[in-house]
Coordinates of C-alpha atoms in Angstrom, one line a residue:
M1 CA 0.0 0.0 0.0
S2 CA 1.5 3.3 -1.0
T3 CA 2.3 6.0 1.5
A4 CA 1.7 8.8 -1.0
T5 CA -0.2 11.8 0.4
D6 CA -0.4 15.5 0.0
K7 CA -0.3 16.1 3.7
H8 CA 2.8 16.6 5.8
H9 CA 3.6 15.4 9.3
P10 CA 1.8 18.1 11.3
Q11 CA -1.4 17.6 9.4
L12 CA -1.2 13.8 9.5
A13 CA -0.3 13.8 13.2
A14 CA -3.3 16.0 13.9
D15 CA -5.5 13.4 12.1
F16 CA -4.0 10.7 14.4
N17 CA -4.5 12.8 17.5
R18 CA -8.3 13.2 16.9
D19 CA -8.7 9.8 18.6
E20 CA -7.2 10.6 22.0
P21 CA -7.8 7.1 23.5
R22 CA -5.9 5.5 20.6
V23 CA -3.0 8.0 21.0
N24 CA -2.7 7.2 24.7
W25 CA -2.9 3.4 24.0
H26 CA -0.3 3.7 21.2
D27 CA 2.0 5.7 23.4
E28 CA 1.8 3.4 26.4
T29 CA 2.1 0.2 24.3
L30 CA 5.3 1.4 22.6
W31 CA 6.8 2.6 25.9
W32 CA 6.1 -0.8 27.3
V33 CA 8.2 -2.3 24.5
R34 CA 10.9 0.2 25.1
A35 CA 10.9 -0.8 28.8
K36 CA 11.3 -4.5 27.8
R37 CA 14.3 -3.4 25.7
D38 CA 15.9 -1.7 28.7
I39 CA 15.4 -4.8 30.9
A40 CA 17.0 -7.0 28.2
A41 CA 19.9 -4.6 27.7
N42 CA 20.6 -4.2 31.5
N43 CA 20.8 -8.0 31.8
L44 CA 23.9 -8.0 29.6
P45 CA 27.0 -6.5 31.3
E46 CA 28.6 -6.3 27.9
W47 CA 25.8 -4.4 26.3
E48 CA 27.6 -1.2 25.6
L49 CA 30.6 -3.2 24.3
L50 CA 28.3 -5.0 21.9
R51 CA 26.9 -1.7 20.7
E52 CA 30.3 -0.2 20.1
T53 CA 31.5 -3.4 18.4
A54 CA 28.5 -3.5 16.1
S55 CA 29.0 0.2 15.2
Q56 CA 32.7 -0.3 14.4
I57 CA 31.9 -3.4 12.2
K58 CA 29.3 -1.4 10.3
F59 CA 31.8 1.5 10.0
N60 CA 34.3 -0.9 8.4
V61 CA 31.6 -2.2 6.1
L62 CA 30.6 1.3 4.9
S63 CA 34.3 2.2 4.4
N64 CA 34.9 -0.9 2.2
L65 CA 31.4 -1.5 0.9
S66 CA 32.2 -2.3 -2.8
T67 CA 34.8 -4.8 -1.7
Y68 CA 32.4 -6.7 0.6
L69 CA 29.6 -6.6 -2.0
E70 CA 31.9 -8.1 -4.6
Q71 CA 33.1 -10.8 -2.1
F72 CA 29.5 -11.6 -1.3
E73 CA 28.5 -11.9 -4.9
A74 CA 31.4 -14.2 -5.7
N75 CA 30.7 -16.5 -2.8
A76 CA 26.9 -16.5 -3.3
T77 CA 27.4 -17.3 -7.0
K78 CA 29.7 -20.1 -6.0
N79 CA 27.0 -21.5 -3.7
G80 CA 24.5 -21.6 -6.6
I81 CA 22.6 -18.3 -5.7
I82 CA 21.9 -16.0 -8.7
V83 CA 22.7 -12.4 -7.9
H84 CA 21.0 -9.4 -9.5
W85 CA 21.9 -5.7 -9.1
A86 CA 19.3 -2.9 -9.1
Q87 CA 20.1 0.7 -9.2
D88 CA 16.7 1.9 -8.0
A89 CA 13.2 0.8 -7.1
A90 CA 12.0 0.6 -10.7
E91 CA 14.8 -1.8 -11.6
H92 CA 14.3 -3.8 -8.5
N93 CA 10.6 -4.2 -9.3
Q94 CA 11.2 -5.0 -12.9
I95 CA 13.8 -7.7 -12.1
I96 CA 11.3 -9.5 -9.7
Y97 CA 8.5 -9.2 -12.2
N98 CA 10.7 -10.7 -15.0
L99 CA 11.6 -13.6 -12.8
L100 CA 7.9 -14.4 -12.2
E101 CA 6.8 -13.7 -15.7
Q102 CA 9.5 -15.9 -17.2
R103 CA 8.2 -18.9 -15.1
G104 CA 4.5 -18.2 -15.7
I105 CA 4.0 -17.4 -12.0
S106 CA 1.0 -15.1 -11.2
K107 CA 0.9 -15.7 -7.4
M108 CA 3.6 -15.0 -4.8
V109 CA 3.9 -15.2 -1.0
K110 CA 6.0 -12.5 0.7
S111 CA 7.5 -12.2 4.2
K112 CA 8.4 -8.9 5.8
S113 CA 10.7 -6.7 3.7
M114 CA 10.8 -2.9 4.4
L115 CA 12.9 -2.6 1.2
T116 CA 9.9 -3.8 -0.9
E117 CA 7.7 -1.3 0.9
E118 CA 10.3 1.4 0.0
C119 CA 10.1 0.3 -3.6
H120 CA 6.3 -0.1 -3.6
L121 CA 6.7 -3.6 -5.0
N122 CA 3.2 -4.9 -4.1
E123 CA 1.5 -2.1 -6.0
Y124 CA 3.7 -2.6 -9.0
L125 CA 3.1 -6.3 -9.2
K126 CA -0.6 -5.8 -8.7
E127 CA -0.6 -3.6 -11.8
Q128 CA 1.2 -6.4 -13.7
G129 CA -1.5 -8.9 -12.6
I130 CA 0.6 -10.6 -9.9
D131 CA -1.2 -11.5 -6.7
V132 CA 1.0 -11.0 -3.6
I133 CA 0.1 -12.2 -0.2
D134 CA 2.0 -10.9 2.8
S135 CA 2.6 -13.7 5.3
D136 CA 3.8 -11.8 8.3
L137 CA 0.7 -11.6 10.5
G138 CA 1.0 -7.8 11.1
E139 CA 1.8 -7.2 7.5
R140 CA -1.2 -9.3 6.4
I141 CA -3.5 -7.3 8.7
V142 CA -2.5 -4.0 7.2
Q143 CA -2.6 -5.4 3.7
L144 CA -6.2 -6.5 4.2
A145 CA -6.9 -3.1 5.6
N146 CA -5.4 -1.5 2.5
E147 CA -2.9 0.4 4.6
P148 CA 0.9 0.6 4.7
P149 CA 2.8 -0.7 7.8
S150 CA 3.1 1.9 10.6
H151 CA 6.1 0.4 12.3
I152 CA 9.0 -1.6 10.9
V153 CA 8.8 -4.4 13.5
L154 CA 5.1 -4.0 14.6
P155 CA 3.3 -3.2 11.4
C156 CA -0.2 -3.0 12.8
I157 CA 0.7 -1.5 16.2
H158 CA -1.9 1.2 15.5
K159 CA -4.7 -1.3 15.2
K160 CA -6.8 -2.5 18.2
K161 CA -7.8 -6.2 18.4
E162 CA -11.5 -5.3 17.8
E163 CA -10.5 -3.6 14.5
I164 CA -8.5 -6.6 13.5
G165 CA -11.5 -8.8 14.3
D166 CA -13.6 -6.7 12.0
I167 CA -11.0 -6.9 9.2
F168 CA -10.8 -10.7 9.6
H169 CA -14.6 -11.0 9.6
Q170 CA -14.8 -9.0 6.4
H171 CA -11.9 -10.7 4.5
L172 CA -11.4 -14.1 6.2
G173 CA -14.8 -15.1 7.4
S174 CA -14.2 -15.1 11.1
A175 CA -17.2 -14.6 13.4
K176 CA -18.6 -11.1 13.7
G177 CA -17.4 -9.4 16.8
E178 CA -14.6 -11.9 17.5
S179 CA -11.6 -10.2 19.0
D180 CA -9.8 -13.0 20.9
P181 CA -6.1 -12.8 19.8
K182 CA -5.7 -16.6 19.9
I183 CA -8.7 -17.2 17.7
L184 CA -7.7 -14.4 15.3
T185 CA -4.2 -15.8 15.1
E186 CA -5.6 -19.3 14.3
T187 CA -7.8 -17.8 11.6
A188 CA -4.8 -16.2 10.0
R189 CA -2.8 -19.4 10.3
Q190 CA -5.5 -21.5 8.5
H191 CA -5.7 -18.8 5.8
L192 CA -2.0 -18.6 5.3
R193 CA -1.5 -22.4 5.3
E194 CA -3.2 -22.6 1.9
V195 CA -1.2 -19.7 0.6
F196 CA 2.1 -21.4 1.6
L197 CA 1.1 -24.7 0.0
T198 CA 0.0 -23.2 -3.3
R199 CA 2.5 -20.4 -4.1
R200 CA 5.3 -21.3 -6.4
A201 CA 7.3 -18.2 -5.6
A202 CA 8.3 -16.7 -2.3
L203 CA 10.0 -13.4 -1.6
T204 CA 11.8 -12.5 1.6
G205 CA 13.9 -9.6 3.0
V206 CA 17.4 -10.0 4.3
N207 CA 18.6 -9.1 7.7
F208 CA 22.3 -9.8 7.2
A209 CA 24.3 -10.9 4.3
V210 CA 27.7 -12.5 5.1
A211 CA 30.5 -11.6 2.6
E212 CA 32.8 -14.3 3.8
T213 CA 30.4 -17.2 3.0
G214 CA 27.8 -15.8 0.5
E215 CA 24.9 -16.7 2.8
F216 CA 22.2 -14.5 4.1
V217 CA 20.2 -14.5 7.3
I218 CA 16.5 -13.9 7.9
C219 CA 15.2 -13.2 11.4
T220 CA 11.5 -13.9 12.2
N221 CA 9.3 -14.8 15.1
E222 CA 6.6 -16.5 13.1
G223 CA 8.6 -18.8 10.8
N224 CA 6.7 -17.4 7.8
A225 CA 9.8 -16.7 5.8
D226 CA 11.0 -20.3 6.2
M227 CA 7.6 -21.7 5.2
G228 CA 7.4 -19.6 2.1
A229 CA 11.0 -20.1 1.0
H230 CA 11.1 -23.9 1.6
L231 CA 7.8 -24.7 -0.1
A232 CA 8.3 -22.5 -3.2
E233 CA 10.1 -23.3 -6.4
I234 CA 11.9 -20.0 -6.5
H235 CA 13.0 -17.9 -3.5
I236 CA 13.7 -14.3 -4.2
A237 CA 15.4 -12.2 -1.6
S238 CA 15.5 -8.4 -1.7
M239 CA 18.4 -6.7 0.0
G240 CA 19.8 -3.2 0.4
I241 CA 23.5 -2.8 -0.2
E242 CA 24.1 -1.9 3.4
K243 CA 23.0 -5.3 4.8
I244 CA 26.5 -6.7 4.4
I245 CA 28.6 -7.9 7.3
P246 CA 32.1 -9.2 6.8
E247 CA 32.2 -12.5 8.6
R248 CA 29.8 -15.1 9.9
K249 CA 31.2 -14.7 13.5
H250 CA 29.9 -11.1 13.5
L251 CA 26.4 -12.5 13.6
G252 CA 27.2 -13.3 17.3
V253 CA 27.2 -9.5 17.8
F254 CA 24.3 -8.4 15.7
L255 CA 21.8 -11.2 16.6
R256 CA 22.3 -10.4 20.3
L257 CA 21.5 -6.8 19.7
L258 CA 18.7 -7.0 17.1
T259 CA 15.9 -8.5 19.0
R260 CA 16.7 -7.2 22.4
S261 CA 16.5 -3.7 20.9
A262 CA 13.4 -4.5 18.9
T263 CA 11.1 -6.3 21.4
G264 CA 13.2 -7.2 24.5
Q265 CA 13.6 -10.9 23.4
P266 CA 17.0 -12.5 23.8
I267 CA 16.9 -13.6 20.1
T268 CA 14.3 -14.1 17.4
T269 CA 12.5 -17.4 17.4
Y270 CA 13.9 -18.2 13.9
S271 CA 17.3 -17.0 12.7
S272 CA 17.5 -18.8 9.3
H273 CA 20.6 -19.1 7.2
F274 CA 20.2 -19.5 3.4
S275 CA 23.4 -20.4 1.5
K276 CA 22.3 -22.5 -1.4
P277 CA 19.1 -23.6 -3.2
Q278 CA 17.2 -26.7 -2.5
N279 CA 17.4 -29.6 -5.0
G280 CA 15.4 -28.5 -7.9
G281 CA 14.9 -25.0 -6.5
E282 CA 16.3 -21.5 -7.2
I283 CA 17.5 -18.7 -5.0
H284 CA 17.8 -15.2 -6.5
I285 CA 19.0 -12.2 -4.5
V286 CA 18.3 -8.7 -5.7
I287 CA 20.9 -6.2 -4.3
V288 CA 19.5 -2.7 -4.3
D289 CA 21.0 0.7 -4.2
N290 CA 18.0 3.1 -4.5
G291 CA 19.9 6.2 -3.2
R292 CA 22.1 4.4 -0.6
S293 CA 25.3 5.2 -2.5
V294 CA 24.3 8.9 -2.4
Q295 CA 23.8 8.7 1.3
L296 CA 27.1 6.9 1.6
G297 CA 28.7 9.9 -0.1
R298 CA 27.2 12.4 2.4
E299 CA 29.8 12.3 5.2
E300 CA 27.5 13.7 7.8
F301 CA 24.7 11.3 7.1
R302 CA 26.4 8.0 6.0
N303 CA 26.2 6.5 9.5
S304 CA 22.4 6.2 9.0
L305 CA 23.3 3.2 6.7
K306 CA 24.4 1.3 9.8
C307 CA 20.7 0.8 10.7
I308 CA 19.7 -2.9 11.3
R309 CA 15.9 -2.0 11.3
C310 CA 15.2 -2.9 15.0
G311 CA 12.7 -0.1 15.5
A312 CA 14.0 0.9 19.0
C313 CA 14.2 4.6 18.0
M314 CA 10.5 4.5 17.2
N315 CA 9.5 2.8 20.5
T316 CA 11.3 5.5 22.5
C317 CA 10.5 8.6 20.4
P318 CA 7.9 10.8 22.1
V319 CA 6.9 12.3 18.7
Y320 CA 6.4 8.9 17.0
R321 CA 4.5 7.5 19.9
K322 CA 2.1 10.4 19.9
S323 CA 1.7 10.9 16.2
G324 CA 1.7 7.4 14.8
G325 CA 3.7 5.8 12.0
H326 CA 1.5 6.9 9.1
S327 CA 2.1 10.6 9.9
Y328 CA 5.6 10.1 8.4
H329 CA 4.2 9.3 5.0
T330 CA 7.3 7.1 4.1
A331 CA 8.0 3.4 4.3
V332 CA 10.3 3.7 7.3
A333 CA 8.8 6.0 9.9
G334 CA 10.1 7.5 13.1
P335 CA 13.5 9.0 13.8
I336 CA 15.5 6.7 11.5
G337 CA 13.0 7.2 8.7
S338 CA 13.3 11.0 9.1
I339 CA 17.1 10.9 8.3
L340 CA 16.8 8.3 5.5
A341 CA 13.8 9.7 3.6
P342 CA 15.3 13.2 2.8
N343 CA 18.1 11.4 1.0
L344 CA 15.5 9.9 -1.4
D345 CA 13.6 13.1 -2.0
M346 CA 14.6 16.1 0.0
K347 CA 11.7 18.3 -1.1
K348 CA 9.0 15.6 -0.5
Y349 CA 10.3 14.7 3.0
A350 CA 11.5 18.2 4.1
D351 CA 9.0 18.1 7.0
L352 CA 10.3 14.9 8.6
P353 CA 13.6 16.1 10.3
F354 CA 11.4 18.7 12.1
A355 CA 9.2 16.0 13.5
S356 CA 11.5 15.6 16.5
T357 CA 12.2 17.2 19.9
L358 CA 16.0 16.5 19.4
C359 CA 15.9 14.9 22.9
G360 CA 18.5 12.3 21.9
S361 CA 16.6 9.3 23.2
C362 CA 16.7 7.7 19.7
S363 CA 20.5 7.8 19.7
N364 CA 20.7 6.5 23.2
V365 CA 18.9 3.3 22.3
C366 CA 20.3 2.7 18.8
P367 CA 22.1 -0.7 18.9
V368 CA 24.6 0.4 16.3
K369 CA 25.1 3.9 17.8
I370 CA 23.8 6.0 15.0
D371 CA 23.8 9.7 15.9
I372 CA 20.2 10.1 14.9
H373 CA 19.3 13.3 16.7
D374 CA 22.5 15.0 15.5
Q375 CA 21.6 14.0 11.9
L376 CA 18.0 15.3 12.4
Y377 CA 19.5 18.7 13.3
K378 CA 21.9 18.6 10.4
W379 CA 19.2 17.7 7.9
R380 CA 17.2 20.7 9.1
Q381 CA 20.1 22.9 8.2
V382 CA 20.5 21.3 4.8
I383 CA 16.8 21.6 4.1
V384 CA 16.6 25.3 5.1
K385 CA 19.6 26.2 3.0
A386 CA 18.1 24.3 0.0
G387 CA 14.9 26.4 0.4
Y388 CA 12.5 23.6 1.1
T389 CA 10.9 25.1 4.3
P390 CA 7.6 26.9 4.1
T391 CA 7.9 30.6 3.2
A392 CA 6.2 31.8 6.4
K393 CA 8.6 29.7 8.5
S394 CA 11.7 31.0 6.6
M395 CA 10.6 34.6 7.1
A396 CA 9.9 34.0 10.8
M397 CA 13.3 32.5 11.3
K398 CA 15.0 35.4 9.5
A399 CA 13.1 37.9 11.6
M400 CA 14.1 36.0 14.7
A401 CA 17.8 35.9 13.7
I402 CA 17.7 39.7 13.2
T403 CA 16.0 40.2 16.6
L404 CA 18.4 37.9 18.5
A405 CA 21.4 39.6 16.9
S406 CA 20.3 43.0 18.2
P407 CA 20.1 43.7 22.0
T408 CA 17.9 46.7 21.4
L409 CA 15.4 44.8 19.2
Y410 CA 15.6 41.9 21.6
R411 CA 14.6 44.1 24.6
M412 CA 11.9 45.8 22.6
G413 CA 10.5 42.5 21.4
G414 CA 10.4 41.2 25.0
K415 CA 8.5 44.2 26.3
T416 CA 6.1 44.0 23.3
G417 CA 5.5 40.3 23.9
R418 CA 4.8 40.8 27.6
L419 CA 2.2 43.5 26.8
V420 CA 0.6 41.3 24.1
F421 CA 0.4 38.3 26.4
K422 CA -1.2 40.5 29.2
Y423 CA -3.6 42.7 27.3
A424 CA -4.2 40.9 23.9
P425 CA -3.6 37.2 24.4
F426 CA -6.0 36.4 21.5
A427 CA -3.3 37.8 19.1
V428 CA -1.2 34.8 20.0
S429 CA -3.6 32.1 21.1
N430 CA -5.8 31.6 18.1
K431 CA -6.5 29.1 15.4
F432 CA -3.8 30.6 13.1
N433 CA -1.1 29.6 15.6
P434 CA -1.0 25.8 15.8
W435 CA 1.5 25.9 18.7
Y436 CA -1.3 26.8 21.0
N437 CA -3.9 24.4 19.8
Q438 CA -3.0 21.9 22.6
R439 CA -1.4 24.3 25.0
E440 CA -2.4 26.7 27.7
M441 CA -1.2 30.3 27.5
P442 CA 1.5 31.0 30.0
R443 CA 1.2 34.0 32.3
A444 CA 3.1 37.1 31.1
P445 CA 6.2 37.7 33.3
K446 CA 6.3 41.1 35.1
E447 CA 9.8 41.7 33.9
S448 CA 12.5 40.1 31.8
F449 CA 15.4 38.2 33.2
G450 CA 17.7 41.1 32.2
E451 CA 15.6 43.6 34.1
W452 CA 15.4 41.3 37.2
Y453 CA 19.2 40.8 37.1
A454 CA 19.9 44.5 36.8
K455 CA 17.7 45.3 39.8
R456 CA 19.3 42.5 41.8
K457 CA 22.8 43.7 41.0
G458 CA 21.8 47.3 41.8
A459 CA 20.4 46.3 45.1
K460 CA 23.6 44.5 46.1
N461 CA 25.7 47.5 45.2

């Protein structure tokens, strides 16, 4: 489902906030996941060492990316895997369609892959007459609801169980009003079982690709990737160029970090290694750039490519928790999405780096130590210099810069502001000023800090 919209984050967040009980539930649920992450991290004395090690491994990968990619291709090819290269989303989608079309396949099962969301693969294949069923439970729920995922690990976190029950009743024939999670899960299991048994093609994402061995690893809790890949004639894996790690032993670092950061689990239920095709089967891996090499060339932003898609920054972010994933109108939401998306289209996603308090909580929980909040601030500077901020905001910032640079103007502005707050508060607190839509007006201070300090200093003398 496409994330295309004419609205920006403030408007989409306002839409989400119209349902206050949902906002509170969404906020509390994600903070509960964040708390589980903290417990899991604190149970490992070597946690910070693991984070630093993972960050340094990824730094090494990004510094030698072409070498590791070529090594992976050579070893994967030696193992019998067919490697394809895609410059952008269009080429990625075309490669996958060609693989299906050449084999006369019109139905495919797919496990979770944020890269395919980024490339809008489902929509493209639907236009070509290919039926794609998402087999991850959360992904299947939002697919049936005709919505994009709102979270990279918890795709339907914005849905309540009663809403899921209604979706299943409409599309899968479950009893009307049924909202028991066990029954709904069993309904989905029975529905997907037929899909797994009848689909000749399966597509998966890639969590890690090992340059040393040519294998790739997929991490799931439901086993749906394994079911799809093992029962299909052709297994297609979509992978961003940044998913490389140098050696198999490095999985011992990343697998310990990934799920603890994502959900507070010690490890995913399934960590499946794919190194060669089954007898009579095929494995194709599509390695995709889609703007990543441009991001690699941006020195201040290249660390964003270290991301292992754990979602920890979303779970901790106060803005994401209160505004919902769909308010980011991009495949990867939250803080990490807000530093990745402008690289793809700076004008379209100019609003996202401003959807943050810059509190730094995202950077504190990132398992590979990406400086997310610093990059958000730097993206703001780049976007303003490029002229992609609203005209009114740009003019206001220029006026503020002039005022703050002049002590006289600053003092005059302070006195004027206090008078306005005291005698004409409606001039500030009105529908034209969104800042005060959910805020109470503060009381006007009797004097400025400078005036108070001058009096105090004079009294002492």
